Amino acid sequence: MTDEIADRAELVERARRLFAGPVEFLKSAPGLEFLPGADAPEIAFAGRSNVGKSSLLNAITGRNKLARTSNTPGRTQELNFFDVGNPLALRLVDMPGYGFAEAPRDMVKRWRFLVNDYLRGRQVLKRAIVLIDSRHGVKDVDREIMEMLDAAAVGYRLVLTKADKIKASELAAVTAATEAEARKHPAAFPQLIATSSEKGMGIAEVRAAVLEDALS
């Protein structure tokens, strides 16, 4: 157990050093033909609109405005790629948010095709991180992306966001409920990470998980 704790601490420190180094926006891809070369492991981040995905990406990378690069008009329905490390160690992929209540049907259809094709066809995709708002727990739209990942046989971790916005007892309850949901999905990791981008809670753990998955 002592060796396991030491190994984990070393991984956390390696991840901290990696993300303290160069992290740069590479490109946006509106279709598979625009994807960058498959020359680095990729970790994709998925989540409902307003789940706090940009804030989490900024917190992980220690930048204030990194993810805003992908939020300019016209990029909201594209895959956004960020290079991490020099030499390049891995790529973060910011997937377009889902669950937009008033989105036109053709936009939702394009989102499904783009995301589904990427998940099924990207050999260097090592893992997905699915973000769940801790104030609301798993919604039907979250189950939909989880089922897409299950079908594509892409392993994924569930990460709770905005954990500082609810009481500790409520967080414990939503954590237990989310872990129970994860056990129903063959591609989901059984353990989850609770985070707060504002307070820094769980950020080191997410960094370590990203590096661990990229190296797997």
PDB file of C-alpha atoms in Angstrom:
ATOM      1  CA  MET A   1       0.000   0.000   0.000  1.00  0.00           C
ATOM      2  CA  THR A   2       2.861   2.373   0.801  1.00  0.00           C
ATOM      3  CA  ASP A   3       4.377   1.763  -2.636  1.00  0.00           C
ATOM      4  CA  GLU A   4       0.986   2.358  -4.220  1.00  0.00           C
ATOM      5  CA  ILE A   5       0.618   5.689  -2.430  1.00  0.00           C
ATOM      6  CA  ALA A   6       4.158   6.686  -3.450  1.00  0.00           C
ATOM      7  CA  ASP A   7       3.473   5.735  -7.081  1.00  0.00           C
ATOM      8  CA  ARG A   8       0.273   7.778  -7.044  1.00  0.00           C
ATOM      9  CA  ALA A   9       2.061  10.777  -5.579  1.00  0.00           C
ATOM     10  CA  GLU A  10       4.713  10.511  -8.297  1.00  0.00           C
ATOM     11  CA  LEU A  11       2.018  10.378 -10.991  1.00  0.00           C
ATOM     12  CA  VAL A  12       0.290  13.444  -9.533  1.00  0.00           C
ATOM     13  CA  GLU A  13       3.589  15.350  -9.565  1.00  0.00           C
ATOM     14  CA  ARG A  14       4.423  14.248 -13.132  1.00  0.00           C
ATOM     15  CA  ALA A  15       0.999  15.439 -14.248  1.00  0.00           C
ATOM     16  CA  ARG A  16       1.456  18.768 -12.442  1.00  0.00           C
ATOM     17  CA  ARG A  17       4.781  19.365 -14.181  1.00  0.00           C
ATOM     18  CA  LEU A  18       3.378  18.361 -17.568  1.00  0.00           C
ATOM     19  CA  PHE A  19       0.431  20.760 -17.394  1.00  0.00           C
ATOM     20  CA  ALA A  20       2.617  23.533 -15.989  1.00  0.00           C
ATOM     21  CA  GLY A  21       4.504  23.404 -19.288  1.00  0.00           C
ATOM     22  CA  PRO A  22       3.323  24.298 -22.794  1.00  0.00           C
ATOM     23  CA  VAL A  23      -0.400  23.824 -23.503  1.00  0.00           C
ATOM     24  CA  GLU A  24      -1.653  25.348 -26.739  1.00  0.00           C
ATOM     25  CA  PHE A  25      -4.801  25.392 -28.833  1.00  0.00           C
ATOM     26  CA  LEU A  26      -4.107  23.433 -32.027  1.00  0.00           C
ATOM     27  CA  LYS A  27      -7.231  23.492 -34.188  1.00  0.00           C
ATOM     28  CA  SER A  28     -10.983  23.037 -34.481  1.00  0.00           C
ATOM     29  CA  ALA A  29     -12.393  20.196 -36.560  1.00  0.00           C
ATOM     30  CA  PRO A  30     -15.956  20.430 -37.906  1.00  0.00           C
ATOM     31  CA  GLY A  31     -15.603  16.989 -39.520  1.00  0.00           C
ATOM     32  CA  LEU A  32     -13.371  13.932 -39.472  1.00  0.00           C
ATOM     33  CA  GLU A  33     -11.444  15.133 -42.511  1.00  0.00           C
ATOM     34  CA  PHE A  34     -10.165  18.066 -40.431  1.00  0.00           C
ATOM     35  CA  LEU A  35      -8.759  16.015 -37.539  1.00  0.00           C
ATOM     36  CA  PRO A  36      -5.069  16.463 -36.731  1.00  0.00           C
ATOM     37  CA  GLY A  37      -2.631  13.648 -37.397  1.00  0.00           C
ATOM     38  CA  ALA A  38      -2.982  10.630 -35.127  1.00  0.00           C
ATOM     39  CA  ASP A  39       0.434  11.249 -33.594  1.00  0.00           C
ATOM     40  CA  ALA A  40      -0.398  11.588 -29.882  1.00  0.00           C
ATOM     41  CA  PRO A  41      -2.774   9.958 -27.383  1.00  0.00           C
ATOM     42  CA  GLU A  42      -6.035  11.872 -26.968  1.00  0.00           C
ATOM     43  CA  ILE A  43      -8.272  12.362 -23.939  1.00  0.00           C
ATOM     44  CA  ALA A  44     -11.718  13.724 -24.818  1.00  0.00           C
ATOM     45  CA  PHE A  45     -13.889  15.833 -22.519  1.00  0.00           C
ATOM     46  CA  ALA A  46     -17.667  15.629 -22.888  1.00  0.00           C
ATOM     47  CA  GLY A  47     -20.448  17.322 -20.976  1.00  0.00           C
ATOM     48  CA  ARG A  48     -23.780  19.064 -21.134  1.00  0.00           C
ATOM     49  CA  SER A  49     -23.867  22.718 -22.035  1.00  0.00           C
ATOM     50  CA  ASN A  50     -23.105  24.821 -18.923  1.00  0.00           C
ATOM     51  CA  VAL A  51     -21.635  21.867 -17.008  1.00  0.00           C
ATOM     52  CA  GLY A  52     -18.400  23.815 -16.456  1.00  0.00           C
ATOM     53  CA  LYS A  53     -16.248  22.086 -19.070  1.00  0.00           C
ATOM     54  CA  SER A  54     -14.310  25.199 -20.082  1.00  0.00           C
ATOM     55  CA  SER A  55     -13.657  26.070 -16.442  1.00  0.00           C
ATOM     56  CA  LEU A  56     -12.386  22.561 -15.739  1.00  0.00           C
ATOM     57  CA  LEU A  57     -10.075  22.568 -18.769  1.00  0.00           C
ATOM     58  CA  ASN A  58      -8.709  25.945 -17.694  1.00  0.00           C
ATOM     59  CA  ALA A  59      -8.184  24.682 -14.143  1.00  0.00           C
ATOM     60  CA  ILE A  60      -6.435  21.498 -15.276  1.00  0.00           C
ATOM     61  CA  THR A  61      -4.052  23.430 -17.506  1.00  0.00           C
ATOM     62  CA  GLY A  62      -3.583  26.334 -15.111  1.00  0.00           C
ATOM     63  CA  ARG A  63      -4.700  28.838 -17.744  1.00  0.00           C
ATOM     64  CA  ASN A  64      -7.465  31.388 -17.410  1.00  0.00           C
ATOM     65  CA  LYS A  65      -8.573  31.579 -21.018  1.00  0.00           C
ATOM     66  CA  LEU A  66      -7.358  28.442 -22.790  1.00  0.00           C
ATOM     67  CA  ALA A  67     -10.773  26.895 -23.384  1.00  0.00           C
ATOM     68  CA  ARG A  68     -12.266  30.213 -24.485  1.00  0.00           C
ATOM     69  CA  THR A  69     -10.331  29.740 -27.722  1.00  0.00           C
ATOM     70  CA  SER A  70     -12.903  27.111 -28.634  1.00  0.00           C
ATOM     71  CA  ASN A  71     -15.899  29.218 -27.657  1.00  0.00           C
ATOM     72  CA  THR A  72     -15.766  31.754 -30.477  1.00  0.00           C
ATOM     73  CA  PRO A  73     -18.771  31.836 -32.805  1.00  0.00           C
ATOM     74  CA  GLY A  74     -18.824  28.958 -35.267  1.00  0.00           C
ATOM     75  CA  ARG A  75     -16.769  26.598 -33.158  1.00  0.00           C
ATOM     76  CA  THR A  76     -19.455  25.489 -30.733  1.00  0.00           C
ATOM     77  CA  GLN A  77     -20.224  22.363 -32.761  1.00  0.00           C
ATOM     78  CA  GLU A  78     -16.646  21.363 -33.502  1.00  0.00           C
ATOM     79  CA  LEU A  79     -14.014  19.185 -31.886  1.00  0.00           C
ATOM     80  CA  ASN A  80     -11.307  21.401 -30.395  1.00  0.00           C
ATOM     81  CA  PHE A  81      -7.771  20.082 -29.919  1.00  0.00           C
ATOM     82  CA  PHE A  82      -5.137  21.265 -27.453  1.00  0.00           C
ATOM     83  CA  ASP A  83      -1.505  20.124 -27.520  1.00  0.00           C
ATOM     84  CA  VAL A  84       0.033  19.349 -24.126  1.00  0.00           C
ATOM     85  CA  GLY A  85       3.797  19.248 -23.619  1.00  0.00           C
ATOM     86  CA  ASN A  86       6.909  19.967 -25.647  1.00  0.00           C
ATOM     87  CA  PRO A  87       7.741  17.483 -27.009  1.00  0.00           C
ATOM     88  CA  LEU A  88       4.062  16.659 -27.509  1.00  0.00           C
ATOM     89  CA  ALA A  89       2.860  14.265 -24.782  1.00  0.00           C
ATOM     90  CA  LEU A  90      -0.904  14.153 -25.363  1.00  0.00           C
ATOM     91  CA  ARG A  91      -3.876  16.066 -26.708  1.00  0.00           C
ATOM     92  CA  LEU A  92      -6.976  17.237 -24.908  1.00  0.00           C
ATOM     93  CA  VAL A  93     -10.109  17.170 -27.033  1.00  0.00           C
ATOM     94  CA  ASP A  94     -12.921  19.529 -26.101  1.00  0.00           C
ATOM     95  CA  MET A  95     -16.055  17.923 -27.511  1.00  0.00           C
ATOM     96  CA  PRO A  96     -19.072  20.098 -28.321  1.00  0.00           C
ATOM     97  CA  GLY A  97     -21.525  20.414 -25.441  1.00  0.00           C
ATOM     98  CA  TYR A  98     -24.748  18.458 -25.592  1.00  0.00           C
ATOM     99  CA  GLY A  99     -28.217  18.870 -24.141  1.00  0.00           C
ATOM    100  CA  PHE A 100     -28.992  22.241 -25.709  1.00  0.00           C
ATOM    101  CA  ALA A 101     -32.739  22.557 -25.170  1.00  0.00           C
ATOM    102  CA  GLU A 102     -33.558  24.898 -28.039  1.00  0.00           C
ATOM    103  CA  ALA A 103     -31.020  23.667 -30.611  1.00  0.00           C
ATOM    104  CA  PRO A 104     -32.333  23.125 -34.147  1.00  0.00           C
ATOM    105  CA  ARG A 105     -32.839  19.491 -35.063  1.00  0.00           C
ATOM    106  CA  ASP A 106     -30.246  19.598 -37.866  1.00  0.00           C
ATOM    107  CA  MET A 107     -27.635  20.921 -35.403  1.00  0.00           C
ATOM    108  CA  VAL A 108     -28.337  18.059 -32.999  1.00  0.00           C
ATOM    109  CA  LYS A 109     -28.074  15.621 -35.905  1.00  0.00           C
ATOM    110  CA  ARG A 110     -24.715  17.051 -36.984  1.00  0.00           C
ATOM    111  CA  TRP A 111     -23.486  16.844 -33.376  1.00  0.00           C
ATOM    112  CA  ARG A 112     -24.464  13.174 -33.160  1.00  0.00           C
ATOM    113  CA  PHE A 113     -22.766  12.273 -36.441  1.00  0.00           C
ATOM    114  CA  LEU A 114     -19.559  14.152 -35.607  1.00  0.00           C
ATOM    115  CA  VAL A 115     -19.240  12.806 -32.068  1.00  0.00           C
ATOM    116  CA  ASN A 116     -20.253   9.264 -32.967  1.00  0.00           C
ATOM    117  CA  ASP A 117     -17.850   9.100 -35.920  1.00  0.00           C
ATOM    118  CA  TYR A 118     -15.004  10.475 -33.805  1.00  0.00           C
ATOM    119  CA  LEU A 119     -15.631   8.047 -30.941  1.00  0.00           C
ATOM    120  CA  ARG A 120     -15.845   5.027 -33.218  1.00  0.00           C
ATOM    121  CA  GLY A 121     -13.036   5.850 -35.579  1.00  0.00           C
ATOM    122  CA  ARG A 122     -10.231   7.508 -33.615  1.00  0.00           C
ATOM    123  CA  GLN A 123      -7.521   4.974 -32.831  1.00  0.00           C
ATOM    124  CA  VAL A 124      -5.510   7.341 -30.602  1.00  0.00           C
ATOM    125  CA  LEU A 125      -8.506   8.168 -28.382  1.00  0.00           C
ATOM    126  CA  LYS A 126      -7.461   6.639 -25.062  1.00  0.00           C
ATOM    127  CA  ARG A 127     -10.269   7.727 -22.777  1.00  0.00           C
ATOM    128  CA  ALA A 128     -13.196  10.104 -22.404  1.00  0.00           C
ATOM    129  CA  ILE A 129     -13.987  12.243 -19.378  1.00  0.00           C
ATOM    130  CA  VAL A 130     -17.742  12.743 -18.962  1.00  0.00           C
ATOM    131  CA  LEU A 131     -18.627  15.720 -16.780  1.00  0.00           C
ATOM    132  CA  ILE A 132     -21.700  15.623 -14.555  1.00  0.00           C
ATOM    133  CA  ASP A 133     -23.026  18.702 -12.746  1.00  0.00           C
ATOM    134  CA  SER A 134     -23.040  17.732  -9.075  1.00  0.00           C
ATOM    135  CA  ARG A 135     -26.069  19.966  -8.464  1.00  0.00           C
ATOM    136  CA  HIS A 136     -28.208  17.877 -10.821  1.00  0.00           C
ATOM    137  CA  GLY A 137     -26.636  14.418 -11.051  1.00  0.00           C
ATOM    138  CA  VAL A 138     -26.918  12.184 -14.113  1.00  0.00           C
ATOM    139  CA  LYS A 139     -29.587  13.337 -16.562  1.00  0.00           C
ATOM    140  CA  ASP A 140     -31.035  11.490 -19.565  1.00  0.00           C
ATOM    141  CA  VAL A 141     -28.792  13.462 -21.934  1.00  0.00           C
ATOM    142  CA  ASP A 142     -25.780  12.283 -19.899  1.00  0.00           C
ATOM    143  CA  ARG A 143     -26.949   8.679 -20.174  1.00  0.00           C
ATOM    144  CA  GLU A 144     -27.185   9.181 -23.927  1.00  0.00           C
ATOM    145  CA  ILE A 145     -23.499  10.102 -24.271  1.00  0.00           C
ATOM    146  CA  MET A 146     -22.589   7.292 -21.861  1.00  0.00           C
ATOM    147  CA  GLU A 147     -24.477   4.839 -24.060  1.00  0.00           C
ATOM    148  CA  MET A 148     -22.687   6.200 -27.141  1.00  0.00           C
ATOM    149  CA  LEU A 149     -19.359   5.582 -25.403  1.00  0.00           C
ATOM    150  CA  ASP A 150     -20.462   2.099 -24.331  1.00  0.00           C
ATOM    151  CA  ALA A 151     -21.422   1.276 -27.924  1.00  0.00           C
ATOM    152  CA  ALA A 152     -18.129   2.652 -29.252  1.00  0.00           C
ATOM    153  CA  ALA A 153     -16.198   0.658 -26.596  1.00  0.00           C
ATOM    154  CA  VAL A 154     -14.447   3.815 -25.402  1.00  0.00           C
ATOM    155  CA  GLY A 155     -13.633   3.695 -21.689  1.00  0.00           C
ATOM    156  CA  TYR A 156     -14.648   6.769 -19.737  1.00  0.00           C
ATOM    157  CA  ARG A 157     -14.422   8.365 -16.322  1.00  0.00           C
ATOM    158  CA  LEU A 158     -17.221  10.323 -14.683  1.00  0.00           C
ATOM    159  CA  VAL A 159     -16.189  13.617 -13.112  1.00  0.00           C
ATOM    160  CA  LEU A 160     -18.515  15.713 -10.966  1.00  0.00           C
ATOM    161  CA  THR A 161     -18.218  19.459 -11.480  1.00  0.00           C
ATOM    162  CA  LYS A 162     -19.201  22.392  -9.244  1.00  0.00           C
ATOM    163  CA  ALA A 163     -18.892  20.257  -6.101  1.00  0.00           C
ATOM    164  CA  ASP A 164     -18.425  23.405  -4.021  1.00  0.00           C
ATOM    165  CA  LYS A 165     -21.948  24.551  -4.877  1.00  0.00           C
ATOM    166  CA  ILE A 166     -23.731  21.931  -2.747  1.00  0.00           C
ATOM    167  CA  LYS A 167     -23.560  20.715   0.857  1.00  0.00           C
ATOM    168  CA  ALA A 168     -21.235  17.845   1.786  1.00  0.00           C
ATOM    169  CA  SER A 169     -24.205  15.565   2.517  1.00  0.00           C
ATOM    170  CA  GLU A 170     -25.711  16.328  -0.898  1.00  0.00           C
ATOM    171  CA  LEU A 171     -22.361  15.703  -2.576  1.00  0.00           C
ATOM    172  CA  ALA A 172     -22.083  12.331  -0.853  1.00  0.00           C
ATOM    173  CA  ALA A 173     -25.568  11.408  -2.070  1.00  0.00           C
ATOM    174  CA  VAL A 174     -24.978  12.480  -5.689  1.00  0.00           C
ATOM    175  CA  THR A 175     -21.596  10.706  -5.661  1.00  0.00           C
ATOM    176  CA  ALA A 176     -23.224   7.455  -4.542  1.00  0.00           C
ATOM    177  CA  ALA A 177     -26.010   7.806  -7.120  1.00  0.00           C
ATOM    178  CA  THR A 178     -23.549   8.569  -9.922  1.00  0.00           C
ATOM    179  CA  GLU A 179     -21.339   5.619  -8.997  1.00  0.00           C
ATOM    180  CA  ALA A 180     -24.441   3.403  -9.026  1.00  0.00           C
ATOM    181  CA  GLU A 181     -25.233   4.678 -12.522  1.00  0.00           C
ATOM    182  CA  ALA A 182     -21.646   4.004 -13.626  1.00  0.00           C
ATOM    183  CA  ARG A 183     -21.983   0.355 -12.606  1.00  0.00           C
ATOM    184  CA  LYS A 184     -24.753  -0.026 -15.201  1.00  0.00           C
ATOM    185  CA  HIS A 185     -22.419   0.941 -18.047  1.00  0.00           C
ATOM    186  CA  PRO A 186     -19.751  -1.482 -19.307  1.00  0.00           C
ATOM    187  CA  ALA A 187     -17.294   1.211 -20.444  1.00  0.00           C
ATOM    188  CA  ALA A 188     -17.520   3.404 -17.333  1.00  0.00           C
ATOM    189  CA  PHE A 189     -14.924   3.462 -14.563  1.00  0.00           C
ATOM    190  CA  PRO A 190     -16.520   2.537 -11.216  1.00  0.00           C
ATOM    191  CA  GLN A 191     -14.881   5.394  -9.280  1.00  0.00           C
ATOM    192  CA  LEU A 192     -15.480   9.051  -9.979  1.00  0.00           C
ATOM    193  CA  ILE A 193     -13.726  12.310  -9.114  1.00  0.00           C
ATOM    194  CA  ALA A 194     -15.544  15.266  -7.535  1.00  0.00           C
ATOM    195  CA  THR A 195     -14.144  18.634  -8.592  1.00  0.00           C
ATOM    196  CA  SER A 196     -14.486  22.350  -8.120  1.00  0.00           C
ATOM    197  CA  SER A 197     -12.681  24.475 -10.684  1.00  0.00           C
ATOM    198  CA  GLU A 198     -13.230  27.512  -8.475  1.00  0.00           C
ATOM    199  CA  LYS A 199     -11.788  25.955  -5.300  1.00  0.00           C
ATOM    200  CA  GLY A 200      -9.226  23.636  -6.921  1.00  0.00           C
ATOM    201  CA  MET A 201     -10.876  20.519  -5.489  1.00  0.00           C
ATOM    202  CA  GLY A 202     -10.049  17.323  -7.385  1.00  0.00           C
ATOM    203  CA  ILE A 203      -8.042  19.112 -10.084  1.00  0.00           C
ATOM    204  CA  ALA A 204      -4.756  17.325  -9.303  1.00  0.00           C
ATOM    205  CA  GLU A 205      -6.607  14.000  -9.403  1.00  0.00           C
ATOM    206  CA  VAL A 206      -8.089  14.751 -12.832  1.00  0.00           C
ATOM    207  CA  ARG A 207      -4.661  15.757 -14.170  1.00  0.00           C
ATOM    208  CA  ALA A 208      -3.189  12.491 -12.884  1.00  0.00           C
ATOM    209  CA  ALA A 209      -6.057  10.495 -14.398  1.00  0.00           C
ATOM    210  CA  VAL A 210      -5.540  12.184 -17.789  1.00  0.00           C
ATOM    211  CA  LEU A 211      -1.817  11.364 -17.774  1.00  0.00           C
ATOM    212  CA  GLU A 212      -2.426   7.813 -16.566  1.00  0.00           C
ATOM    213  CA  ASP A 213      -4.986   7.215 -19.324  1.00  0.00           C
ATOM    214  CA  ALA A 214      -2.740   8.743 -21.992  1.00  0.00           C
ATOM    215  CA  LEU A 215       0.076   6.397 -20.980  1.00  0.00           C
ATOM    216  CA  SER A 216      -2.149   3.296 -20.908  1.00  0.00           C
TER     217      SER A 216
END
